[in-house]
Tab-separated table of C-alpha atoms in Angstrom:
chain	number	residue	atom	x	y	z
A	1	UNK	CA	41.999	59.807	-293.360
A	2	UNK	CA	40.855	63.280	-292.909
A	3	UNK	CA	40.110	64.718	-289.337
A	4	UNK	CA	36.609	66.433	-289.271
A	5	UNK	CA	33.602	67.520	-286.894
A	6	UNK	CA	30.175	67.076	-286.648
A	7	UNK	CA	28.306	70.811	-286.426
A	8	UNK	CA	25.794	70.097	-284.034
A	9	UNK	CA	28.164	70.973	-281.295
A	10	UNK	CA	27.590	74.891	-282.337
A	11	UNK	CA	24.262	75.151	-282.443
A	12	UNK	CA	23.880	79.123	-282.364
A	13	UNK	CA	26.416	79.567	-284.636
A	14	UNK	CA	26.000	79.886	-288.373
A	15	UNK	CA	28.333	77.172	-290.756
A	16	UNK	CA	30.139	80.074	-292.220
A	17	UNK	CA	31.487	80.455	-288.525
A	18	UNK	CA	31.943	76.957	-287.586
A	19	UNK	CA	33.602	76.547	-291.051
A	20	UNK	CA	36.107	79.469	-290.248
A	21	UNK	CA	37.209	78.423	-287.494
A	22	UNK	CA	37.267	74.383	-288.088
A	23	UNK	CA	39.149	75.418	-291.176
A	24	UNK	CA	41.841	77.711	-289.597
A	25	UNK	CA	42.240	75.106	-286.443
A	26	UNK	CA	43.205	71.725	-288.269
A	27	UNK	CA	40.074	70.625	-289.350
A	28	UNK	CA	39.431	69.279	-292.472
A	29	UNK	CA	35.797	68.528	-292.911
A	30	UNK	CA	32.626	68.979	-291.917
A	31	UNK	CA	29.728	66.630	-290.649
A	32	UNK	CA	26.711	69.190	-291.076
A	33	UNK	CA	24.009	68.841	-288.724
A	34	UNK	CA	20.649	69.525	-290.621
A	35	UNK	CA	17.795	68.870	-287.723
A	36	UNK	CA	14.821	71.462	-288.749
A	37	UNK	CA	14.483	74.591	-287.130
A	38	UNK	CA	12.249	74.043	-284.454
A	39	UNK	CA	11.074	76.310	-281.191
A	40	UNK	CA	12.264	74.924	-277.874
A	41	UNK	CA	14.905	72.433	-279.322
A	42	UNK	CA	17.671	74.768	-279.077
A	43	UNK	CA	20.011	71.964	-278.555
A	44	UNK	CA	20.005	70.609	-282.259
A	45	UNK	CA	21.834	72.108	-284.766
A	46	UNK	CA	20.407	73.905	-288.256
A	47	UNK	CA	23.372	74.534	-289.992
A	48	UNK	CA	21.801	73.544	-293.248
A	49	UNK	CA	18.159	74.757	-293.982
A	50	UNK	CA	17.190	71.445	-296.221
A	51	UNK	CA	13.719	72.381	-296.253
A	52	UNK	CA	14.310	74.986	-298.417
A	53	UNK	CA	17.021	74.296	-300.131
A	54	UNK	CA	18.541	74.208	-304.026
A	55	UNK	CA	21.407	74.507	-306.478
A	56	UNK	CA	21.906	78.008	-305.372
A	57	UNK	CA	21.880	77.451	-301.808
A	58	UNK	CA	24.431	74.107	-302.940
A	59	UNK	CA	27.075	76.708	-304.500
A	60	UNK	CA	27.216	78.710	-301.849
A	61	UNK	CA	27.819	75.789	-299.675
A	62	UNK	CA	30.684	74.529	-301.863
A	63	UNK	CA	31.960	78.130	-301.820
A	64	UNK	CA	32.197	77.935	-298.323
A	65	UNK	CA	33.599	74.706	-297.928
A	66	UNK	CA	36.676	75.479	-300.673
A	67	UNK	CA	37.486	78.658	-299.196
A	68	UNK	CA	38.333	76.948	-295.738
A	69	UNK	CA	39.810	73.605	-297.300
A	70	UNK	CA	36.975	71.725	-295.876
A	71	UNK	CA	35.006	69.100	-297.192
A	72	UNK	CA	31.585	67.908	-296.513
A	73	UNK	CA	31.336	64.423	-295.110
A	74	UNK	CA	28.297	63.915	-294.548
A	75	UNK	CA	24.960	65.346	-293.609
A	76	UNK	CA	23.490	64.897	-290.070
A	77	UNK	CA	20.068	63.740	-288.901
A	78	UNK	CA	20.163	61.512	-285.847
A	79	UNK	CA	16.315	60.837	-285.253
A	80	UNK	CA	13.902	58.125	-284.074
A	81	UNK	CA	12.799	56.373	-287.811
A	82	UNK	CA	10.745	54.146	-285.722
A	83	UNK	CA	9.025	56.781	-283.415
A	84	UNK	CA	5.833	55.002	-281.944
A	85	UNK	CA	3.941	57.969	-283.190
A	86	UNK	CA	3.138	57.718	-286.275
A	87	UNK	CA	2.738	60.861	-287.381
A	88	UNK	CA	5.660	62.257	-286.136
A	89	UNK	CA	7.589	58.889	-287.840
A	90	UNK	CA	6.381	60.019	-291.362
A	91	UNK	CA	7.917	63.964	-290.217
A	92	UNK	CA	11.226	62.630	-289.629
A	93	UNK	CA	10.834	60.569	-292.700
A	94	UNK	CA	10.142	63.590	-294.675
A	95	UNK	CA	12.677	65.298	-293.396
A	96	UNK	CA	15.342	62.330	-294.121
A	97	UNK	CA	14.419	62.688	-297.505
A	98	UNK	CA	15.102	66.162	-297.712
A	99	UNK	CA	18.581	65.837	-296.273
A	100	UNK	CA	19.073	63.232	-298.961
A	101	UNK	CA	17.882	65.905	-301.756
A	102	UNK	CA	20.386	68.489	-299.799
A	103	UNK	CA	23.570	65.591	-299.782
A	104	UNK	CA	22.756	65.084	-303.526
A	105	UNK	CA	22.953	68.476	-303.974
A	106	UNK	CA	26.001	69.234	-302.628
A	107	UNK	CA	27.700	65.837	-304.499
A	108	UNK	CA	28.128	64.062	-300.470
A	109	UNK	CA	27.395	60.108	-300.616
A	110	UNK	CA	26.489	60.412	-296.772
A	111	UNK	CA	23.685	61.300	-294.797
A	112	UNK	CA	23.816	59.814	-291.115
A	113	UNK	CA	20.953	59.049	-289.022
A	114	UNK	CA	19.715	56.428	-286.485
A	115	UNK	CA	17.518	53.694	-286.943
A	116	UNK	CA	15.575	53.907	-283.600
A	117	UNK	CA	12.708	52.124	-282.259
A	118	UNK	CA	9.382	51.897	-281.069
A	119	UNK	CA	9.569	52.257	-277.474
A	120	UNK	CA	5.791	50.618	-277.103
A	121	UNK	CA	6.840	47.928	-278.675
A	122	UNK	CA	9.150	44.545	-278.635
A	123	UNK	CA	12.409	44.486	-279.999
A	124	UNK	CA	11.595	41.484	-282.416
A	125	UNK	CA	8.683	43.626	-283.379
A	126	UNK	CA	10.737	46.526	-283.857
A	127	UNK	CA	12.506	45.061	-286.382
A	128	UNK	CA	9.917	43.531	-288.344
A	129	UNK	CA	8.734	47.158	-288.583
A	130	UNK	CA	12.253	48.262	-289.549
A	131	UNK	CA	12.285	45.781	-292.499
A	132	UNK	CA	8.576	47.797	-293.661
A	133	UNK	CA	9.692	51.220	-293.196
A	134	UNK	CA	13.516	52.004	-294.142
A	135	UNK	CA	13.756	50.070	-297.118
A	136	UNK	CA	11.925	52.268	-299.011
A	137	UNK	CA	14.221	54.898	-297.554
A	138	UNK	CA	17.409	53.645	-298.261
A	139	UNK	CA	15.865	53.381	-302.059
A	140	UNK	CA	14.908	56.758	-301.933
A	141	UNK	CA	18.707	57.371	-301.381
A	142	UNK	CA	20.314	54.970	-303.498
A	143	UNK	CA	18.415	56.547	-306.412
A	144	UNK	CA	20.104	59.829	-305.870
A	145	UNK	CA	23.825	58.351	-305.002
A	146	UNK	CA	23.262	58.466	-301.194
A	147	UNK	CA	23.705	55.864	-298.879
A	148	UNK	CA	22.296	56.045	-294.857
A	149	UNK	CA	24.821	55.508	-292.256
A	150	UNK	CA	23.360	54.958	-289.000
A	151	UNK	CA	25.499	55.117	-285.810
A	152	UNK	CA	25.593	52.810	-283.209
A	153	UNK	CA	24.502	54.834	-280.729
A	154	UNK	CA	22.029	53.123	-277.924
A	155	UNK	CA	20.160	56.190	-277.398
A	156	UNK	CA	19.040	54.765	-273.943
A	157	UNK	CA	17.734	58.365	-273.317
A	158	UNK	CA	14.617	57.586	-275.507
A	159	UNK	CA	13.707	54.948	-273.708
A	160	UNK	CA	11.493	55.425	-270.273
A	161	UNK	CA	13.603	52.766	-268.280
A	162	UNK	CA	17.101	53.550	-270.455
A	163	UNK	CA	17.280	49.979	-272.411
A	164	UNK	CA	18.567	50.882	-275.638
A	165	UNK	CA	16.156	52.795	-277.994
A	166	UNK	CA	18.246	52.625	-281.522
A	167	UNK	CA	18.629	49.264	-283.007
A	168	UNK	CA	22.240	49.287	-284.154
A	169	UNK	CA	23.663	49.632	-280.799
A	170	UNK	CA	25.749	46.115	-281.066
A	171	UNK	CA	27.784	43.989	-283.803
A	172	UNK	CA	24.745	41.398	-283.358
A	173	UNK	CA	22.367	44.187	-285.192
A	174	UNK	CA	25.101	45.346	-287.845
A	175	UNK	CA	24.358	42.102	-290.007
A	176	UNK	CA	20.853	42.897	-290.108
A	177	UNK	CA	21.137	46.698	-291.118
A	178	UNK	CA	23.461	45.582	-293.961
A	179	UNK	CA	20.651	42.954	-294.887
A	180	UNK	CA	18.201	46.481	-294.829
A	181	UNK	CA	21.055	48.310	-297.210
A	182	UNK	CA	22.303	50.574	-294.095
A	183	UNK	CA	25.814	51.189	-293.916
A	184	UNK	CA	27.704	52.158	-290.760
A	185	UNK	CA	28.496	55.303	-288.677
A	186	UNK	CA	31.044	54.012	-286.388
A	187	UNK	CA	31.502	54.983	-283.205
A	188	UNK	CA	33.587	53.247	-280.577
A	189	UNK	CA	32.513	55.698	-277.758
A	190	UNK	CA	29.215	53.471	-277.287
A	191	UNK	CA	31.144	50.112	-277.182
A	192	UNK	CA	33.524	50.813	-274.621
A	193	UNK	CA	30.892	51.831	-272.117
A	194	UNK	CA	28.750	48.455	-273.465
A	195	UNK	CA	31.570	46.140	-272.397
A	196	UNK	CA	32.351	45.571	-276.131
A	197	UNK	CA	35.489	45.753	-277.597
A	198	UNK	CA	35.390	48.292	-279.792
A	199	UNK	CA	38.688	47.088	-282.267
A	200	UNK	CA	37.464	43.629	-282.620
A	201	UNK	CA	33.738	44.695	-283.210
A	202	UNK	CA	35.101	47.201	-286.330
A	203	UNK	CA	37.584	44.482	-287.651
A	204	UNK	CA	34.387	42.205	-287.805
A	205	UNK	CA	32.341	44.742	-289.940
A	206	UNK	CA	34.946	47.258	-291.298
A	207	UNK	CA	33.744	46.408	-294.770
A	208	UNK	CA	30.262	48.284	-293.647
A	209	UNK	CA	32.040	51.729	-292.114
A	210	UNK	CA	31.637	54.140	-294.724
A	211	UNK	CA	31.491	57.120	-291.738
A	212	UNK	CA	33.721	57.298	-288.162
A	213	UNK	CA	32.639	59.548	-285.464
A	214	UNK	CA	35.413	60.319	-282.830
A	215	UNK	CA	33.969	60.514	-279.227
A	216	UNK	CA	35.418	59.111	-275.750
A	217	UNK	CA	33.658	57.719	-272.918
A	218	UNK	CA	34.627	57.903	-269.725
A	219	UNK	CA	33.964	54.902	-267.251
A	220	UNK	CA	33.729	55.204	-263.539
A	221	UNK	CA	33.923	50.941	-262.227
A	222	UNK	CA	33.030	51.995	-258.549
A	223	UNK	CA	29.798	53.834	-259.749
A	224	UNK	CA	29.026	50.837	-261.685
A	225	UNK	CA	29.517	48.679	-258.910
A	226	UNK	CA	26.524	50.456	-257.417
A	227	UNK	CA	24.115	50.624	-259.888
A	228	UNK	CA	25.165	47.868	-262.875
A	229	UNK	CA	25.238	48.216	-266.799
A	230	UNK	CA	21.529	49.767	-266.763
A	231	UNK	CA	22.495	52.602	-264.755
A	232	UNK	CA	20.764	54.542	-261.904
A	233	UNK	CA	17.140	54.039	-261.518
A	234	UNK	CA	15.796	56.057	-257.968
A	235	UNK	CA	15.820	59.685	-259.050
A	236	UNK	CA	16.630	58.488	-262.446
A	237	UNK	CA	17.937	61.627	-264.929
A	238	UNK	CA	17.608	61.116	-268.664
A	239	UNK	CA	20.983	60.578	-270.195
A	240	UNK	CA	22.737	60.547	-266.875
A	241	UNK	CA	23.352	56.783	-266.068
A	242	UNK	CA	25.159	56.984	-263.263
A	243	UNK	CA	28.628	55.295	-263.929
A	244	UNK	CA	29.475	57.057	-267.469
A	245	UNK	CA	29.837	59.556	-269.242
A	246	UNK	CA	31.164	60.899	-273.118
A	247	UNK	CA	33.969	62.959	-273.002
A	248	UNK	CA	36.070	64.684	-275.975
A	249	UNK	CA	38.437	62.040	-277.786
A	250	UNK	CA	41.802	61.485	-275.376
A	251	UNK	CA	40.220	62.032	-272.052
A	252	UNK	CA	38.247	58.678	-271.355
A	253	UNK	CA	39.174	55.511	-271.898
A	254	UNK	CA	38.897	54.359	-275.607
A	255	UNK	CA	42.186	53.583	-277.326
A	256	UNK	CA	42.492	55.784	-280.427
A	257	UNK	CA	45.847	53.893	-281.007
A	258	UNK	CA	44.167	51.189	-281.755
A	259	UNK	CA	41.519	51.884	-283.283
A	260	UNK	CA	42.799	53.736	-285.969
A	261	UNK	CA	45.317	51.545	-286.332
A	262	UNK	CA	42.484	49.132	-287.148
A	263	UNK	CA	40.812	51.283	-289.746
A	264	UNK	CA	44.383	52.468	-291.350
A	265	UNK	CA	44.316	48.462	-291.973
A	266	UNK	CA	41.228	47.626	-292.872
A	267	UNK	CA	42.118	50.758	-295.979
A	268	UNK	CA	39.416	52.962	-294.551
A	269	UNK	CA	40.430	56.043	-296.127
A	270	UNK	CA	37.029	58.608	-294.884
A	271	UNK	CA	36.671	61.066	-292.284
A	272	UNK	CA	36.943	61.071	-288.509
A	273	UNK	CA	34.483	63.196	-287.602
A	274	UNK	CA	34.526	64.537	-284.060
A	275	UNK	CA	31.182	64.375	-282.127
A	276	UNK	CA	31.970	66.518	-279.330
A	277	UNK	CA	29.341	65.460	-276.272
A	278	UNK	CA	31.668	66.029	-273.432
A	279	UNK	CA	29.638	68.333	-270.807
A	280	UNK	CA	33.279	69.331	-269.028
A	281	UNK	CA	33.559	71.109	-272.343
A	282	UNK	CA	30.186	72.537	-272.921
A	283	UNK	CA	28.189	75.784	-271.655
A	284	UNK	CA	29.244	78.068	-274.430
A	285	UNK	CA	31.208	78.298	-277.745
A	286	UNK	CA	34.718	78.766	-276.442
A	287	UNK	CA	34.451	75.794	-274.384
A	288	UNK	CA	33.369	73.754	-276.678
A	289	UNK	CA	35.682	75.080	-279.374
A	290	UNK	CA	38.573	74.410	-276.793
A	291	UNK	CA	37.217	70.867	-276.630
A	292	UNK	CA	37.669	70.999	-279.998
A	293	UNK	CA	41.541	71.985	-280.151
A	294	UNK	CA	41.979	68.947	-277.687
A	295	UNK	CA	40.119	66.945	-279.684
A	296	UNK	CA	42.279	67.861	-282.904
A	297	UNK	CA	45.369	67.048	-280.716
A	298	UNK	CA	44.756	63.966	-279.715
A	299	UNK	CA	43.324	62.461	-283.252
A	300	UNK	CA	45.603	64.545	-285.787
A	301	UNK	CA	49.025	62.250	-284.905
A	302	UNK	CA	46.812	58.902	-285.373
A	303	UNK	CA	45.970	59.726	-288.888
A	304	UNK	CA	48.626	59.780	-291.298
A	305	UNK	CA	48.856	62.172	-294.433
């Protein structure tokens, strides 16, 4: 296994930079966040320009990569596929496909993204719409030697009353995205904080996992004593619930023990890609790369050679 992070963490800084330093601080690969370029978002992360981009644009990606001892592991674009608008559906969709032109491109299997949902809609019906829509994705993908993992994030922040808005939040769903030709993202951040065990769930599907992301959660029992699993609801803040919160792998409560023990046995030999979310660490770059170096400490012992 090969310790890496995902770029979106950076957001004003270029990959050249990211890769410098991620390369000269223990990191071996890179998770590159590719959301478009957009006014006002300033919070996701254009690290690679896929709208406009070709075998030139490829090389000098590679070049980057081999001068740092980094690999790509994937490219990142965690959206809504089932937005309720539909418009704005068939943008993202567009925009999937181009980050599957850019990973075939640059010779990376991997392009990660969520499944989502409609938040107008039923869950049951949410999934009949799945079954229309992403097959023909995950088509357009196979045909160029990529295959969509989708994390297992809730995304409860997308939804107005924060019940999960990404349909591959639990083992129950991870049958069905295999049935769809979706692979997995894992994350065992999300499970902890679900009340899920987050070993047994990955010894059940390890056979899917063709991605890790490294985050920590940290879980505060009294708070949830007050305001149960769904979180706070007077004053409610979007992606505050109340009782939890991510933090950078090491400082919460998920057992990296063993759950890389678990992958070492199930042979998963990929990346661990850091997702660094933790807002103790966050405000500006050398917070968040220090988050980083404790990151790289806590995970680099688990791995192995």
């Amino acid at each position: 296994m090969r310790l890496g992070l995902l770029t979106a963490c950076l957001p004003g800084e270029s990959l050249a930079d990211v890769a410098g330093w991620a390369g000269a601080h223990g990191y071996r690969a890179l998770e590159v966040a590719a959301w478009p370029d957009v006014p006002g978002r300033d919070w996701e992360a254009s690290h690679l320009d896929v709208a406009a981009f070709g075998e030139a644009e490829a090389a000098g990606v590679r070049a980057l990569m081999d001068e740092h001892d980094l690999e790509v592991s994937a490219v990142a674009y965690y959206e809504n596929n089932l937005h309720a608008d539909e418009r704005v559906r068939e943008q993202t969709h567009e925009h999937l496909r181009r980050c599957i032109d850019a990973a075939q491109l640059l010779g990376v299997g991997l392009v990660g993204t969520f499944v989502g949902r409609d938040v107008t809609r039923t869950v049951t019906e949410n999934l009949r719409l799945a079954e229309k829509v992403l097959p023909p994705l995950v088509d357009y993908a196979a045909e160029r030697d990529v295959r969509l993992v989708i994390e297992n994030c809730p995304m409860e922040g997308w939804h107005p009353d924060g019940y999960p808005a990404n349909l591959a939040y639990s083992p129950e769903l991870w049958g069905w995205l295999a049935d769809l030709g979706l692979w997995l993202n894992y994350d065992p951040s999300h499970l902890v904080w679900l009340g899920i065990d987050p070993v047994a769930a990955l010894e059940a599907h390890a056979d899917r996992v063709l991605h890790v992301q490294a985050k920590d959660v940290e879980v505060d029992p009294a708070a949830r004593d007050r305001y149960g699993v769904f979180g706070r609801v007077i004053d409610r803040r979007e992606w505050v619930s109340g009782w939890w919160r991510y933090r950078i792998p090491g400082l919460g409560q998920v057992d990296w023990q063993r759950v890389i023990a678990a992958l070492h046995q199930a042979g998963y030999d990929g990346v661990v890609s850091v997702e660094h979310e933790d807002p103790v660490w966050s405000g500006d770059g050398e917070r968040v790369r220090h988050g980083l170096t404790l990151a790289e400490r806590a995970l680099a012992p688990h791995l192995g050679a």
